PDB file of C-alpha atoms in Angstrom:
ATOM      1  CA  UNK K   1     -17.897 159.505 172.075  1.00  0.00           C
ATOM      2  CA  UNK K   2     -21.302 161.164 173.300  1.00  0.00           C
ATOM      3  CA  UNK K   3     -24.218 158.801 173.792  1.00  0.00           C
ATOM      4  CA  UNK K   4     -27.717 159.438 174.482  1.00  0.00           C
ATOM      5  CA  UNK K   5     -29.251 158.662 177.897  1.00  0.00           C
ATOM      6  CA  UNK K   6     -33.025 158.755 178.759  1.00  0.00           C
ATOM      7  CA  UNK K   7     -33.999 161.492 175.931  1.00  0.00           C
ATOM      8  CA  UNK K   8     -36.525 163.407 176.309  1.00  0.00           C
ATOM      9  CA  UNK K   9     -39.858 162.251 174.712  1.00  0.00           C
ATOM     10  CA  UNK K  10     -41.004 165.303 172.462  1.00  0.00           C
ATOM     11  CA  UNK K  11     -44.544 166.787 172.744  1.00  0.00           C
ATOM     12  CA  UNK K  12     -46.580 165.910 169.509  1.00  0.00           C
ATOM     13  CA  UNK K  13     -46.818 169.948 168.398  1.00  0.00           C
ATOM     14  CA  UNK K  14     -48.279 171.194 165.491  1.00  0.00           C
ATOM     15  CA  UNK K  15     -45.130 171.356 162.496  1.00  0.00           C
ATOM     16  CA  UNK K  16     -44.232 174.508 161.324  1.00  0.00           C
ATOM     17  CA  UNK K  17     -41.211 176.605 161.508  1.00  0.00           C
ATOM     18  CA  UNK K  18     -40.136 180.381 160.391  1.00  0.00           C
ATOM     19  CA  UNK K  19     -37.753 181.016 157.706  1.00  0.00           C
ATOM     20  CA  UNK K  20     -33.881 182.449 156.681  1.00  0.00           C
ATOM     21  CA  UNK K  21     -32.329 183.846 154.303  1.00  0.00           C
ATOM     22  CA  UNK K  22     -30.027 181.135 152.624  1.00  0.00           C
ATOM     23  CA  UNK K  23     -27.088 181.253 149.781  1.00  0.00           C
ATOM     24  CA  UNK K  24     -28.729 183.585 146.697  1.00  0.00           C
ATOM     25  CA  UNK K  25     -31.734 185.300 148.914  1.00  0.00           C
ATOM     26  CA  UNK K  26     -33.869 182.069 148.667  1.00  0.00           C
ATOM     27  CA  UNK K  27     -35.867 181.404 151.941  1.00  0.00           C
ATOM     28  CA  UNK K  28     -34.732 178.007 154.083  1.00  0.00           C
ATOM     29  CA  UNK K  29     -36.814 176.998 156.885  1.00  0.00           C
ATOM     30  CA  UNK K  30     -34.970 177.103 160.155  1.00  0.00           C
ATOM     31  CA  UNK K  31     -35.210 173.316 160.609  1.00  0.00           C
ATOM     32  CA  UNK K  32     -33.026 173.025 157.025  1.00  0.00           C
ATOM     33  CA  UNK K  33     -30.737 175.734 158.535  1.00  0.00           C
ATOM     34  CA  UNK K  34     -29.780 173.534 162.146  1.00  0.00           C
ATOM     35  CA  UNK K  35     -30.044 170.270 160.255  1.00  0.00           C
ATOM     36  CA  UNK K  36     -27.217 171.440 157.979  1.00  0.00           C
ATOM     37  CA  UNK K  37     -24.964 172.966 160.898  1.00  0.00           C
ATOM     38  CA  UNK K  38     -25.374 169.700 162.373  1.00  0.00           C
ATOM     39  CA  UNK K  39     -24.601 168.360 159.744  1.00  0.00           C
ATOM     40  CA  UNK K  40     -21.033 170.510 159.394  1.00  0.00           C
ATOM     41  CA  UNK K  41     -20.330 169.809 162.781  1.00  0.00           C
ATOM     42  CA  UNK K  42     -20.829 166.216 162.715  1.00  0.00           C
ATOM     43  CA  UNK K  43     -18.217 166.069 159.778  1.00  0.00           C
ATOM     44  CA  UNK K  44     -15.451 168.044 161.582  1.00  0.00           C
ATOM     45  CA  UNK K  45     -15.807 166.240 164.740  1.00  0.00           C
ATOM     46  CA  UNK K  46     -15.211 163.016 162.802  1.00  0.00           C
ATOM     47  CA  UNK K  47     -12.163 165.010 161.740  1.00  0.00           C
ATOM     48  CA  UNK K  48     -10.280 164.998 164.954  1.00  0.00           C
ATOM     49  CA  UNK K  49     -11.803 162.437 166.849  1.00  0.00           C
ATOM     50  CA  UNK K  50     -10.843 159.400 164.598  1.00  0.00           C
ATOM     51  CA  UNK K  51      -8.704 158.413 161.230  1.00  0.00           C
ATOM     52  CA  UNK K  52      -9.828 159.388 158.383  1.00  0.00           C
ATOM     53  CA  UNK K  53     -12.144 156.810 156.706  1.00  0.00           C
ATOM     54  CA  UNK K  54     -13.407 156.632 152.993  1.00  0.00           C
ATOM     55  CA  UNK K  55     -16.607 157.660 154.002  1.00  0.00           C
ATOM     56  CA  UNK K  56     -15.428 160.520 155.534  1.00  0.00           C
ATOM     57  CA  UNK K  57     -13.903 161.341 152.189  1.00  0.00           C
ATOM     58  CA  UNK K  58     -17.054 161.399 150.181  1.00  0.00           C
ATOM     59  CA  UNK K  59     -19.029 162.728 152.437  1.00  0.00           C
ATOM     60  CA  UNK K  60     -16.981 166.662 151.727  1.00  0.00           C
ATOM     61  CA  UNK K  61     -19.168 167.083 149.016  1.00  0.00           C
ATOM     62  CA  UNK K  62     -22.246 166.937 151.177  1.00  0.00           C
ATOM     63  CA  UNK K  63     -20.119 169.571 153.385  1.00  0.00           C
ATOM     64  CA  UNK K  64     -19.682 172.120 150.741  1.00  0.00           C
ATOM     65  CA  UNK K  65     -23.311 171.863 149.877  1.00  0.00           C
ATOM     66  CA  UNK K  66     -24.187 172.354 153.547  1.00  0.00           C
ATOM     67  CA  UNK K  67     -22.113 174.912 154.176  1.00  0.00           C
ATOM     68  CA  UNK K  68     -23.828 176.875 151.194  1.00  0.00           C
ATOM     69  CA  UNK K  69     -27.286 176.379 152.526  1.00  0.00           C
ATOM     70  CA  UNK K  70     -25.511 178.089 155.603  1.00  0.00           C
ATOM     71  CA  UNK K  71     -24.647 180.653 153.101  1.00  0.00           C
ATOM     72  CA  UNK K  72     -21.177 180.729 153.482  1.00  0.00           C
ATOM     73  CA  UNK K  73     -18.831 180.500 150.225  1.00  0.00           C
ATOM     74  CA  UNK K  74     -15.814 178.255 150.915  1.00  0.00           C
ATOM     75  CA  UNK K  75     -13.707 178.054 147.726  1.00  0.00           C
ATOM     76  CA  UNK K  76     -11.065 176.316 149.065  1.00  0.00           C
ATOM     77  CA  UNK K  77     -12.851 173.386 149.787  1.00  0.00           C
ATOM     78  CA  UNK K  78     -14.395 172.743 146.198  1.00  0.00           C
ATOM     79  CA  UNK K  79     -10.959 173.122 144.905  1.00  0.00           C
ATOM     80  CA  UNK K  80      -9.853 170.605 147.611  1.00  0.00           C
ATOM     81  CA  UNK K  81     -12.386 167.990 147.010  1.00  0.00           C
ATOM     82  CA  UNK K  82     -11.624 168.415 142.933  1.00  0.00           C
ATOM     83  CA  UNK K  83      -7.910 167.374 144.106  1.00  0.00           C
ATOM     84  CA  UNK K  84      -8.688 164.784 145.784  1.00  0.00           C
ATOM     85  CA  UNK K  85     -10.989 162.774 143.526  1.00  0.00           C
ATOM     86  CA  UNK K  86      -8.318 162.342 140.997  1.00  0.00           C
ATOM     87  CA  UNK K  87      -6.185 160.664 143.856  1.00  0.00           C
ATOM     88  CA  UNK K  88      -5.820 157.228 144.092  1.00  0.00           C
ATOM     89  CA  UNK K  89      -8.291 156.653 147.306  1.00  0.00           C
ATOM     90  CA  UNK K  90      -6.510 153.656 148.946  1.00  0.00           C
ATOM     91  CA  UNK K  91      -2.970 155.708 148.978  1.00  0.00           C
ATOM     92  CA  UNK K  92      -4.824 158.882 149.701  1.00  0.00           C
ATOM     93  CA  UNK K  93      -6.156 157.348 152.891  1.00  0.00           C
ATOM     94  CA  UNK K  94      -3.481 155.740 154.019  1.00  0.00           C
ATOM     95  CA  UNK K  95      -1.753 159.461 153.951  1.00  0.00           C
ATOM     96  CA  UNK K  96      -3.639 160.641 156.099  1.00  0.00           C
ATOM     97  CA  UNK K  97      -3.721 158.025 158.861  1.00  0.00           C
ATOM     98  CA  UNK K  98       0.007 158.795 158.730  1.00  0.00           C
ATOM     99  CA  UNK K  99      -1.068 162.378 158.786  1.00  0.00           C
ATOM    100  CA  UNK K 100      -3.275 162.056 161.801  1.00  0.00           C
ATOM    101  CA  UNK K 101      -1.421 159.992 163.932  1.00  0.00           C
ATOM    102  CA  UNK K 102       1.473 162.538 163.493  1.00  0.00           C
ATOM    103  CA  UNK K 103      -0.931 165.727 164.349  1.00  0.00           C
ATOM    104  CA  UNK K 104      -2.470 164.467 166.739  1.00  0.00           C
ATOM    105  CA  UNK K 105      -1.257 161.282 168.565  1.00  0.00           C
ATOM    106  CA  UNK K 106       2.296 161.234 168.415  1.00  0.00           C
ATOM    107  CA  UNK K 107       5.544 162.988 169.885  1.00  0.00           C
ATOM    108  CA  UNK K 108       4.864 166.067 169.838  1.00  0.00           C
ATOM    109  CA  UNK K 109       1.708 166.364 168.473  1.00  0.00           C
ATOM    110  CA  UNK K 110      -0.951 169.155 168.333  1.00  0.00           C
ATOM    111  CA  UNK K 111      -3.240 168.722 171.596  1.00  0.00           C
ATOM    112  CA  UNK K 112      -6.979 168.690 171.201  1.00  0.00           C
ATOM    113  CA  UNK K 113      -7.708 169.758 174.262  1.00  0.00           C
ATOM    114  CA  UNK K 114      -9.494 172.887 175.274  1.00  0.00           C
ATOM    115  CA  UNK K 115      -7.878 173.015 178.713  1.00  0.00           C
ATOM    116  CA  UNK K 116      -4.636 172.562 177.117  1.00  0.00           C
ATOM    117  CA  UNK K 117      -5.644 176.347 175.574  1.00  0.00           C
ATOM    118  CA  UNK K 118      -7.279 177.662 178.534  1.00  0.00           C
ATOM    119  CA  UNK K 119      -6.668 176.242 181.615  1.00  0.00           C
ATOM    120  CA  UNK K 120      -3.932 176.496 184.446  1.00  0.00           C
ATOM    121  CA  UNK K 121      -2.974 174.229 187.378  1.00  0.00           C
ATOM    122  CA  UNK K 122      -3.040 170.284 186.472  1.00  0.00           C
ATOM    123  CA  UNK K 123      -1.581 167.835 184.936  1.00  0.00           C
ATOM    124  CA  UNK K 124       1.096 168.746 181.994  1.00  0.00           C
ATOM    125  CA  UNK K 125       0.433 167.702 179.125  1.00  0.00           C
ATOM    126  CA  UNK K 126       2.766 164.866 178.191  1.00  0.00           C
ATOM    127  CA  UNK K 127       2.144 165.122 173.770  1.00  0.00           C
ATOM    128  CA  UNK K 128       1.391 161.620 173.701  1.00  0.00           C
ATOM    129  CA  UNK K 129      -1.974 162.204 174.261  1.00  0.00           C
ATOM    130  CA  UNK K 130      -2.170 162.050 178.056  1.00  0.00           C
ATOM    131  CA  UNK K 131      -1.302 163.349 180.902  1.00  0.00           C
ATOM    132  CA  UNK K 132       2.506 163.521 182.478  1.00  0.00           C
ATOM    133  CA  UNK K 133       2.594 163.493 186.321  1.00  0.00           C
ATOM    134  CA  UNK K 134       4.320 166.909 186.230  1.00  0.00           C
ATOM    135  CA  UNK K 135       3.306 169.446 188.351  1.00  0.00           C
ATOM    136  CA  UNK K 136       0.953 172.620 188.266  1.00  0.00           C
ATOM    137  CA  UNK K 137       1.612 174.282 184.849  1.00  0.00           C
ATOM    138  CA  UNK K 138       0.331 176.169 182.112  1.00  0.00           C
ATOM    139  CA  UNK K 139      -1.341 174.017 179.244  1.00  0.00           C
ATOM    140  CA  UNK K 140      -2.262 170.782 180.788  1.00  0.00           C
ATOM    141  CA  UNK K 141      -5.155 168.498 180.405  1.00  0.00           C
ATOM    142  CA  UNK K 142      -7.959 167.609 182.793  1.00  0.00           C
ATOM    143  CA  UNK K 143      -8.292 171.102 184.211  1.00  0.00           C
ATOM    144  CA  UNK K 144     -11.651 173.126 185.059  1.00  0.00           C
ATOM    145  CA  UNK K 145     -12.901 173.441 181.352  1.00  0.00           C
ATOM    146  CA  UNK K 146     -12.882 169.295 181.485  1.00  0.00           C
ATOM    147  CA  UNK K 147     -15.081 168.834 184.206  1.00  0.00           C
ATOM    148  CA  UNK K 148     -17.120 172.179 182.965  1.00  0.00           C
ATOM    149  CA  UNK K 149     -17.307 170.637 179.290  1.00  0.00           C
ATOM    150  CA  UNK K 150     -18.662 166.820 180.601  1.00  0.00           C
ATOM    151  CA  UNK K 151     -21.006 169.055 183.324  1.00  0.00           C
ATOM    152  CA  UNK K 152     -22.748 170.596 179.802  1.00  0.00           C
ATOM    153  CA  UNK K 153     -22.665 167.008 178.466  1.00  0.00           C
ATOM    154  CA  UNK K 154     -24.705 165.579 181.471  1.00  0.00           C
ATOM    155  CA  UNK K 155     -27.304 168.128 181.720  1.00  0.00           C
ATOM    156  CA  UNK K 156     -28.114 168.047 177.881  1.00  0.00           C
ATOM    157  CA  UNK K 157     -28.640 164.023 178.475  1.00  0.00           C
ATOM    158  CA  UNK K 158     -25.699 162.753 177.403  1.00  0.00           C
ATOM    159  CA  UNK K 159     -23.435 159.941 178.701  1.00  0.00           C
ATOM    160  CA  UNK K 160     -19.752 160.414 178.344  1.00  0.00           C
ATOM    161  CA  UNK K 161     -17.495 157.486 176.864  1.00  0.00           C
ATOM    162  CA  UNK K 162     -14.168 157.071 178.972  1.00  0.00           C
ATOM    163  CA  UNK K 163     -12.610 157.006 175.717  1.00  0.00           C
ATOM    164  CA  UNK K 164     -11.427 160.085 175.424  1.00  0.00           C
ATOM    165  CA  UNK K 165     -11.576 163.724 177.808  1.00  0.00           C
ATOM    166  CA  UNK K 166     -14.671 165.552 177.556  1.00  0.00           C
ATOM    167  CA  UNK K 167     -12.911 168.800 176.204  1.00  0.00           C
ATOM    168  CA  UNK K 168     -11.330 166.945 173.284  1.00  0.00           C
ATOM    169  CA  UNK K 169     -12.268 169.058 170.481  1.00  0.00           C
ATOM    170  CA  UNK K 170     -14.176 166.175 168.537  1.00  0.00           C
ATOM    171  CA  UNK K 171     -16.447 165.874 171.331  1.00  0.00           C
ATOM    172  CA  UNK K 172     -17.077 169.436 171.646  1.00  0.00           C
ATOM    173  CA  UNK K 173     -17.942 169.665 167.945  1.00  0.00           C
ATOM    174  CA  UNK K 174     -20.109 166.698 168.436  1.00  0.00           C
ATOM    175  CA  UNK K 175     -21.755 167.824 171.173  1.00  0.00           C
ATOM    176  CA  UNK K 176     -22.952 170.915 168.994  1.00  0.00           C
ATOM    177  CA  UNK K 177     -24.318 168.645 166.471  1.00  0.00           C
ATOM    178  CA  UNK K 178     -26.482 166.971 168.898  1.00  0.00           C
ATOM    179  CA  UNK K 179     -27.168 170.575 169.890  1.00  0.00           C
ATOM    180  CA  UNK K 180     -28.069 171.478 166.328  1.00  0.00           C
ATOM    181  CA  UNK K 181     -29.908 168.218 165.616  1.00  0.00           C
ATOM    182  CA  UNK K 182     -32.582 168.550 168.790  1.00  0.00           C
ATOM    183  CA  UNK K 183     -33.056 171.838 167.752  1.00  0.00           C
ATOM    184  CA  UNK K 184     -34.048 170.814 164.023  1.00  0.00           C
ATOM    185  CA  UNK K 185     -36.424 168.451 165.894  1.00  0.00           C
ATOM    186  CA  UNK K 186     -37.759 171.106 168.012  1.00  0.00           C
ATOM    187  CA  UNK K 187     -38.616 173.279 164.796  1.00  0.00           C
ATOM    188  CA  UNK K 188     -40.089 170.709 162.635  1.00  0.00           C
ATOM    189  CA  UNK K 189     -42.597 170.076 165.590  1.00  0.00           C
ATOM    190  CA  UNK K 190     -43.362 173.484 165.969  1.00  0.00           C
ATOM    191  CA  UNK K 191     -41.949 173.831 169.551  1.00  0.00           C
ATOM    192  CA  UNK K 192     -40.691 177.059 169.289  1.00  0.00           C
ATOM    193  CA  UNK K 193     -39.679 177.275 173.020  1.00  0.00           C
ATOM    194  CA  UNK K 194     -37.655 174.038 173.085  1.00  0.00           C
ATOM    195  CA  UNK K 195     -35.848 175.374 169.578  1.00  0.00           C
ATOM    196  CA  UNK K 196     -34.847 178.692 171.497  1.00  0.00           C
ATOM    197  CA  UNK K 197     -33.487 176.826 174.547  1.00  0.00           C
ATOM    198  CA  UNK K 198     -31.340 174.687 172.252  1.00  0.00           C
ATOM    199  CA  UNK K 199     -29.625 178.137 170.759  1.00  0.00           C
ATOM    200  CA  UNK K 200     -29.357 179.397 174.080  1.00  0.00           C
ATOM    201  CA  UNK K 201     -27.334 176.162 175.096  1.00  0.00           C
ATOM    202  CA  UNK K 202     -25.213 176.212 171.906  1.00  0.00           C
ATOM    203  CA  UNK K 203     -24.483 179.775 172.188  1.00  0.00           C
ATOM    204  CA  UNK K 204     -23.261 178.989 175.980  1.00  0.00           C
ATOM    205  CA  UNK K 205     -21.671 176.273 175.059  1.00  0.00           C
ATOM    206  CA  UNK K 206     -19.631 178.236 172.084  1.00  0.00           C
ATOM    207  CA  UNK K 207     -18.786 181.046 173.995  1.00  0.00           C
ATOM    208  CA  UNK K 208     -17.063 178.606 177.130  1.00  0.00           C
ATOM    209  CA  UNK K 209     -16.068 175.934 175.168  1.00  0.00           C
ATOM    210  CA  UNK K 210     -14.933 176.064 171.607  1.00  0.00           C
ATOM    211  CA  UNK K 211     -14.384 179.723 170.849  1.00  0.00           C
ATOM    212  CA  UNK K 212     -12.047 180.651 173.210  1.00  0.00           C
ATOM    213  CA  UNK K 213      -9.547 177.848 172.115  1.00  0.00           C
ATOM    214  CA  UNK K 214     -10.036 176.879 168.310  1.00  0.00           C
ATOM    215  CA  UNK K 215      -8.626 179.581 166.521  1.00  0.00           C
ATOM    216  CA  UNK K 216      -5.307 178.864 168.118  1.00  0.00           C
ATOM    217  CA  UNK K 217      -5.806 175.005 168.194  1.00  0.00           C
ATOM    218  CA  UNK K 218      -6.529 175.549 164.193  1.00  0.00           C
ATOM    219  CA  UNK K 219      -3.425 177.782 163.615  1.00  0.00           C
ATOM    220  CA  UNK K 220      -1.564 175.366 165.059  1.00  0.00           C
ATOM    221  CA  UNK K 221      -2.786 172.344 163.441  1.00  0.00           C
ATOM    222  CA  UNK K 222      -2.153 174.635 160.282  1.00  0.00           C
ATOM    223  CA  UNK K 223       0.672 175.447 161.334  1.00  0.00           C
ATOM    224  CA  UNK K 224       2.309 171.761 162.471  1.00  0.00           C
ATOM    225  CA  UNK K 225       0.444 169.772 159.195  1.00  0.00           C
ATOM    226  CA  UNK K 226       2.450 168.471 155.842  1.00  0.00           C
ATOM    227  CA  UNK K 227      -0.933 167.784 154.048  1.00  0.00           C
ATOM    228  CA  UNK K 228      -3.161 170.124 152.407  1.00  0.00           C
ATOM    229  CA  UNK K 229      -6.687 167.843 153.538  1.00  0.00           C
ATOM    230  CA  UNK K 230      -5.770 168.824 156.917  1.00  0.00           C
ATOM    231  CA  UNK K 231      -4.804 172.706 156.390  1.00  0.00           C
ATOM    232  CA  UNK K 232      -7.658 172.922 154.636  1.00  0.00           C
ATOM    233  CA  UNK K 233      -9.866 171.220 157.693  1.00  0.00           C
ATOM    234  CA  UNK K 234      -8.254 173.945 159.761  1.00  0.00           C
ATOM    235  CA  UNK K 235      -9.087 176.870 158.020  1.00  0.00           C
ATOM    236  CA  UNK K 236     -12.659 175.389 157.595  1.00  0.00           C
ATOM    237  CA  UNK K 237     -13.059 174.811 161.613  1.00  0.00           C
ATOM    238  CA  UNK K 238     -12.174 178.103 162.838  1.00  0.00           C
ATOM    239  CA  UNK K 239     -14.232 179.697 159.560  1.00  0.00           C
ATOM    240  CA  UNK K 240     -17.105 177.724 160.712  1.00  0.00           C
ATOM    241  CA  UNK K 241     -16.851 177.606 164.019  1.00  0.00           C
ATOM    242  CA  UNK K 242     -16.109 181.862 164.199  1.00  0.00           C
ATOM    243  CA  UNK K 243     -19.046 182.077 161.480  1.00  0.00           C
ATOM    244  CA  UNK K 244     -21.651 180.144 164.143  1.00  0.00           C
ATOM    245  CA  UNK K 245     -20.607 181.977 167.002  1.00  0.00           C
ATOM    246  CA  UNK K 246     -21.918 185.596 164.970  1.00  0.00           C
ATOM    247  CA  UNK K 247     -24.581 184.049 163.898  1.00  0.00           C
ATOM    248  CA  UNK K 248     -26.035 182.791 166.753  1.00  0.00           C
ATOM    249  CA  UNK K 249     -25.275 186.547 168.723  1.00  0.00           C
ATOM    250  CA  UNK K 250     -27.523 188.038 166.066  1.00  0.00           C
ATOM    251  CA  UNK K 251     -30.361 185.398 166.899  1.00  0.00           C
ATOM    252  CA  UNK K 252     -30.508 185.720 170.455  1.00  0.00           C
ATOM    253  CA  UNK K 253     -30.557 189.907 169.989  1.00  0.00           C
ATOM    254  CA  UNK K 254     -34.347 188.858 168.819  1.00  0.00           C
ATOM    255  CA  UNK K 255     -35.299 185.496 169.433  1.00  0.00           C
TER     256      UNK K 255
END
């Protein structure tokens, strides 16, 4: 995954931070607001990036309550999480290993990978998660969006593991919880400068990285899964992920 590398050592600044408008008209300070979009994107990069654990599992009801601090009304996950708690939890989770493994590592799975989405000229991708030695074609892995996504990685301070390609889409959703997370720091020390230049990055990083690929990588995850946990993840990455991206336009028309 990401790892830190030499952060940044943060000014001591006086705390303080503005305000938004959250679920119901009540007022959230902006460090609530980033520290619960981190906290969204944290839980859907877990998502694709690994098997689903029991701890993943409980944490969706700390989802749906972050999601309405955001102030975004997602029914079909408080129905989903109802489902699931009457389930037995030891066959639930071995579902979806079975689940994931199908979607995304086996024959024919679903790629996570932006440059699958995006990119031409490279390596084909082979749907065993890895490249084929094919030639030049369109959808393939390691192409310019890779070596653009680890190039964002690097300059934020962030060390890439070899584990996986930089533009898999859990590392792109993790790297915008980092994203959201320095900003919350930046706010609750009242360093108003430092919390601007961490929308500015996540707004870049949106508009290169994860927007122009997840609504299709979602509709086909959708489209491919057998099990409504993972429909439902879909529909609540590209909700989220489409919802952030028009948020963050309207802060940088006045910020």
């Amino acid at each position: 995954m990401l790892r830190s590398i030499k952060p940044k050592r943060e000014l001591e600044m006086p705390k303080g931070s503005g305000d938004v408008a959250g679920p119901e008209g009540e007022l959230i300070t902006l460090r609530d607001f980033a520290l619960a979009r981190s906290s969204i994107y944290n839980f859907l990069a877990t998502i694709y990036a690994e098997k689903p654990s029991s701890h993943l599992l409980h944490g969706l009801g700390g989802v749906v309550t972050a999601l309405r601090l955001c102030g975004m009304s997602i029914p079909y996950l408080a129905e989903l999480e109802a489902c699931l708690r009457v389930r037995n939890e030891l066959k639930l989770q071995e579902e979806l290993e079975v689940e994931y493994t199908r979607l995304f590592v086996g024959p024919g799975c679903v790629s996570p990978y932006q440059s699958v989405y995006t990119d031409s000229g490279g390596l084909r991708d082979s749907g065993l998660g890895y490249p084929s030695p094919a030639g030049p074609v369109k959808g393939l892995l390691w192409g310019d969006s890779t070596v653009a996504a680890r190039q964002q990685y690097l300059e934020a301070g962030l060390e890439v593991s070899e584990e996986l390609p930089p533009d898999h889409i859990g590392l792109e959703l993790q790297f915008m919880q980092h994203l959201c997370s320095r900003e919350a720091e930046s706010w609750n020390l009242g360093d108003v400068e430092a919390a601007i230049a961490c929308l500015e990055r996540q707004r870049k990083f949106l508009s290169q990285h994860l927007s122009p690929w997840v609504v299709l990588f979602c509709g086909k995850v959708k489209g491919s899964t057998r099990h409504p946990f993972y429909a439902a993840m879909a529909d609540l990455t590209a909700d989220f992920v489409c919802s952030d991206v028009s948020e963050i336009e309207n802060w940088s028309s006045f910020l």
